[in-house]
Short mmCIF file of C-alpha atoms in Angstrom, two decimals:
data_model
loop_
_atom_site.label_atom_id
_atom_site.label_comp_id
_atom_site.label_asym_id
_atom_site.label_seq_id
_atom_site.Cartn_x
_atom_site.Cartn_y
_atom_site.Cartn_z
CA UNK X 1 -10.07 20.23 -0.76
CA UNK X 2 -8.88 16.45 -1.40
CA UNK X 3 -7.73 16.40 -4.96
CA UNK X 4 -8.82 12.56 -6.00
CA UNK X 5 -6.80 11.21 -8.94
CA UNK X 6 -7.19 8.05 -10.99
CA UNK X 7 -5.16 6.75 -14.01
CA UNK X 8 -6.48 4.91 -16.60
CA UNK X 9 -3.67 2.91 -17.37
CA UNK X 10 -0.36 1.48 -15.80
CA UNK X 11 2.11 4.65 -15.02
CA UNK X 12 5.75 3.64 -14.68
CA UNK X 13 7.36 3.74 -11.22
CA UNK X 14 10.08 6.64 -11.95
CA UNK X 15 7.24 8.69 -13.55
CA UNK X 16 5.26 8.20 -10.61
CA UNK X 17 7.86 8.93 -8.01
CA UNK X 18 8.92 12.11 -9.53
CA UNK X 19 5.42 13.54 -9.78
CA UNK X 20 4.83 12.78 -5.95
CA UNK X 21 8.04 14.60 -5.05
CA UNK X 22 6.82 17.77 -7.05
CA UNK X 23 3.36 17.49 -5.34
CA UNK X 24 4.63 16.94 -1.94
CA UNK X 25 7.43 19.91 -2.77
CA UNK X 26 4.17 21.92 -3.62
CA UNK X 27 2.25 20.63 -0.80
CA UNK X 28 4.54 21.95 1.38
CA UNK X 29 5.02 25.67 0.09
CA UNK X 30 1.44 26.23 0.21
CA UNK X 31 0.55 26.35 -3.56
CA UNK X 32 -0.90 22.80 -4.13
CA UNK X 33 -3.44 21.20 -1.94
CA UNK X 34 -3.68 17.63 -0.54
CA UNK X 35 -3.92 14.67 -3.12
CA UNK X 36 -5.21 10.60 -3.03
CA UNK X 37 -3.52 9.15 -6.15
CA UNK X 38 -4.90 5.86 -7.19
CA UNK X 39 -3.17 3.83 -10.01
CA UNK X 40 -1.42 0.77 -10.98
CA UNK X 41 2.29 -0.22 -11.55
CA UNK X 42 3.71 -2.19 -14.42
CA UNK X 43 5.08 -5.35 -12.89
CA UNK X 44 7.96 -4.33 -9.96
CA UNK X 45 9.78 -4.57 -7.33
CA UNK X 46 10.34 -1.63 -4.84
CA UNK X 47 13.26 -1.55 -1.80
CA UNK X 48 12.50 0.47 0.72
CA UNK X 49 14.93 1.75 3.27
CA UNK X 50 14.96 -1.10 5.12
CA UNK X 51 15.09 -4.18 2.50
CA UNK X 52 17.81 -6.76 3.00
CA UNK X 53 19.56 -7.90 0.27
CA UNK X 54 18.75 -11.35 1.06
CA UNK X 55 14.95 -10.42 0.43
CA UNK X 56 15.21 -10.05 -3.14
CA UNK X 57 14.91 -14.06 -4.06
CA UNK X 58 14.59 -13.46 -8.05
CA UNK X 59 16.24 -9.92 -9.15
CA UNK X 60 16.46 -10.65 -12.49
CA UNK X 61 12.52 -11.39 -12.19
CA UNK X 62 11.38 -8.00 -12.72
CA UNK X 63 12.54 -4.13 -12.78
CA UNK X 64 13.68 -3.27 -9.16
CA UNK X 65 13.31 0.54 -7.77
CA UNK X 66 14.83 1.54 -4.69
CA UNK X 67 12.77 3.40 -3.13
CA UNK X 68 13.17 6.17 -0.27
CA UNK X 69 9.77 4.68 1.67
CA UNK X 70 9.79 3.20 5.11
CA UNK X 71 9.71 -0.52 4.87
CA UNK X 72 11.40 -3.65 2.79
CA UNK X 73 10.90 -5.48 -0.64
CA UNK X 74 7.24 -5.00 -2.21
CA UNK X 75 5.49 -6.05 -5.34
CA UNK X 76 3.70 -3.85 -7.43
CA UNK X 77 1.76 -4.53 -10.60
CA UNK X 78 -1.81 -4.68 -12.39
CA UNK X 79 -4.76 -5.81 -10.62
CA UNK X 80 -3.08 -4.04 -7.56
CA UNK X 81 -4.41 -0.73 -6.62
CA UNK X 82 -1.59 1.75 -5.27
CA UNK X 83 -2.85 4.65 -3.20
CA UNK X 84 -0.44 7.54 -2.75
CA UNK X 85 -1.16 9.72 -0.12
CA UNK X 86 -0.13 13.14 -0.21
CA UNK X 87 -1.58 15.31 3.12
CA UNK X 88 -0.02 17.78 5.25
CA UNK X 89 0.44 16.90 8.33
CA UNK X 90 1.49 20.02 9.81
CA UNK X 91 -2.39 20.90 9.28
CA UNK X 92 -3.05 17.63 10.63
CA UNK X 93 -1.16 16.68 13.74
CA UNK X 94 2.62 16.13 13.44
CA UNK X 95 2.41 12.54 14.48
CA UNK X 96 3.74 9.93 12.40
CA UNK X 97 2.62 7.09 14.16
CA UNK X 98 -0.96 8.32 14.37
CA UNK X 99 -0.89 8.89 10.54
CA UNK X 100 0.47 5.07 10.19
CA UNK X 101 -2.22 4.15 12.03
CA UNK X 102 -4.77 5.98 10.05
CA UNK X 103 -3.83 4.60 7.19
CA UNK X 104 -4.21 1.39 8.67
CA UNK X 105 -7.30 2.09 9.71
CA UNK X 106 -8.60 3.43 6.47
CA UNK X 107 -7.36 0.09 4.79
CA UNK X 108 -9.68 -2.06 7.07
CA UNK X 109 -12.59 0.37 6.85
CA UNK X 110 -12.11 -0.41 3.25
CA UNK X 111 -11.99 -4.03 3.39
CA UNK X 112 -14.96 -3.94 5.96
CA UNK X 113 -17.29 -3.04 2.84
CA UNK X 114 -16.63 -6.17 1.22
CA UNK X 115 -17.04 -8.43 4.18
CA UNK X 116 -13.64 -9.05 5.07
CA UNK X 117 -11.90 -8.43 8.16
CA UNK X 118 -8.80 -6.76 7.86
CA UNK X 119 -6.35 -7.37 10.87
CA UNK X 120 -2.81 -5.79 11.92
CA UNK X 121 -0.16 -7.53 13.69
CA UNK X 122 2.34 -5.92 16.15
CA UNK X 123 5.59 -6.47 14.62
CA UNK X 124 4.40 -6.75 10.95
CA UNK X 125 3.52 -3.85 8.93
CA UNK X 126 0.69 -4.14 6.61
CA UNK X 127 -2.91 -5.99 7.00
CA UNK X 128 -3.80 -9.07 7.04
CA UNK X 129 -6.81 -11.75 7.06
CA UNK X 130 -7.50 -14.63 8.53
CA UNK X 131 -7.58 -18.05 6.44
CA UNK X 132 -8.97 -21.01 8.04
CA UNK X 133 -9.36 -22.19 5.02
CA UNK X 134 -5.87 -23.15 4.71
CA UNK X 135 -3.52 -25.76 6.46
CA UNK X 136 -2.88 -24.21 10.24
CA UNK X 137 0.66 -22.87 10.94
CA UNK X 138 3.44 -25.09 12.20
CA UNK X 139 2.16 -24.15 16.17
CA UNK X 140 -1.12 -24.81 15.71
CA UNK X 141 -2.27 -21.30 14.95
CA UNK X 142 -4.55 -20.00 11.81
CA UNK X 143 -2.74 -19.02 8.81
CA UNK X 144 -3.29 -15.86 7.90
CA UNK X 145 -2.01 -13.71 4.35
CA UNK X 146 -0.99 -10.23 3.95
CA UNK X 147 -3.70 -8.71 1.87
CA UNK X 148 -2.19 -4.50 1.94
CA UNK X 149 0.89 -3.33 2.41
CA UNK X 150 1.62 0.14 3.78
CA UNK X 151 5.76 1.97 3.47
CA UNK X 152 5.24 6.04 3.36
CA UNK X 153 7.76 8.83 3.85
CA UNK X 154 7.63 12.05 5.58
CA UNK X 155 9.35 15.43 3.79
CA UNK X 156 8.71 18.93 5.34
CA UNK X 157 5.63 17.25 7.24
CA UNK X 158 4.46 16.04 3.86
CA UNK X 159 3.30 12.80 3.34
CA UNK X 160 3.99 10.74 0.40
CA UNK X 161 4.24 6.79 -1.21
CA UNK X 162 1.62 5.37 1.01
CA UNK X 163 -0.44 1.98 0.81
CA UNK X 164 -1.43 -0.77 -1.87
CA UNK X 165 -4.21 -3.44 -1.49
CA UNK X 166 -4.31 -6.49 -3.48
CA UNK X 167 -8.10 -6.78 -5.95
CA UNK X 168 -6.74 -9.41 -8.75
CA UNK X 169 -2.96 -9.31 -9.15
CA UNK X 170 -1.29 -12.49 -10.33
CA UNK X 171 -0.27 -13.74 -6.93
CA UNK X 172 3.18 -15.87 -8.32
CA UNK X 173 4.35 -12.81 -8.84
CA UNK X 174 5.09 -11.82 -5.08
CA UNK X 175 7.64 -15.03 -5.14
CA UNK X 176 10.45 -13.35 -6.24
CA UNK X 177 10.58 -11.68 -3.13
CA UNK X 178 9.83 -12.34 0.84
CA UNK X 179 7.28 -9.27 1.09
CA UNK X 180 7.93 -7.15 3.53
CA UNK X 181 10.92 -9.66 4.91
CA UNK X 182 8.09 -11.50 6.43
CA UNK X 183 8.44 -15.06 5.17
CA UNK X 184 5.97 -17.30 6.70
CA UNK X 185 3.09 -15.97 5.87
CA UNK X 186 1.16 -15.69 2.81
CA UNK X 187 -0.37 -13.16 0.48
CA UNK X 188 -4.16 -12.93 -0.50
CA UNK X 189 -6.24 -10.39 -2.87
CA UNK X 190 -10.21 -9.61 -2.62
CA UNK X 191 -10.10 -11.93 -5.76
CA UNK X 192 -8.48 -14.62 -4.35
CA UNK X 193 -10.54 -14.85 -0.89
CA UNK X 194 -14.13 -15.35 -3.33
CA UNK X 195 -14.88 -11.88 -3.98
CA UNK X 196 -15.48 -10.54 -7.29
CA UNK X 197 -14.12 -6.67 -6.09
CA UNK X 198 -13.47 -4.66 -9.14
CA UNK X 199 -10.96 -2.01 -8.93
CA UNK X 200 -13.56 0.74 -9.28
CA UNK X 201 -15.42 -0.97 -6.08
CA UNK X 202 -12.16 -0.71 -4.14
CA UNK X 203 -12.07 3.11 -4.98
CA UNK X 204 -15.30 4.17 -4.03
CA UNK X 205 -14.93 2.06 -0.60
CA UNK X 206 -11.79 3.84 -0.63
CA UNK X 207 -13.38 7.34 -1.22
CA UNK X 208 -15.90 6.54 1.17
CA UNK X 209 -14.07 5.33 4.45
CA UNK X 210 -11.70 8.33 3.54
CA UNK X 211 -13.30 10.93 5.58
CA UNK X 212 -14.61 8.95 8.33
CA UNK X 213 -10.72 8.25 9.08
CA UNK X 214 -8.79 11.67 7.96
CA UNK X 215 -11.99 14.25 7.92
CA UNK X 216 -12.05 16.42 4.71
#
C-alpha cells in the first residue's frame, strides 16, 4: 500500500530533500513502501539540472537551492501544493517518459475535478490553462498560463521530487525567476481562476485521481 503523508505546516526545503533521499534509498532496498508526500515550503526558488543563470532575475529575493531534479528554475511557497512522488518504477515499468506522462495525466485529472481544463504543450514542461479572459499573444493566439510544474529525479529506478500545483500562492513571487525558462507565458492558480479551492479540496482530488492513473 502507498503511504500518503500530509504535512500540517511548511517544511524547509533541505529537510524535505534529506527525507526524500533517505526514503528513496529505503524503497530501493525494499525496507520501505512507496510514498506520496503532500506539503508546502517557505518561499524559495529551486534550480533544476537545466537551470540557466540568466533566468534567476532576482537572486536576493528568496533563498535559492540547487536541486538535482530535472527542469529549470521553480518557485515554491505557501499556497502551493508540492507533491513529492516516491514510487518504485522497478515494479511499475522502467519507463521514465511514461512516468512523466502519468504525472501530467494525474494533474490534468485533478484539475478536471474543479472544472479546469489542464493541457500539455510540446517543448514546455508542466500543465497549462487557456486564458481567453486575457489579452491575446502577439501572434493572435489565446494567452496561456502555467498552473502546475513537474520535475523529477530517478535513482535506482525509484522516483522522487515530483510536481507542484498552484492553489493560492502569491503569484507576484514568481517574478523573481523566469519559471521553467519560459518568459512569454504567465502563471496562474486555482484561486486566480476564480475557484474557491482549498488545499484540502486539492488533496482529496489528488488522492481520488491517483489510482485511476497509477493504479494502487
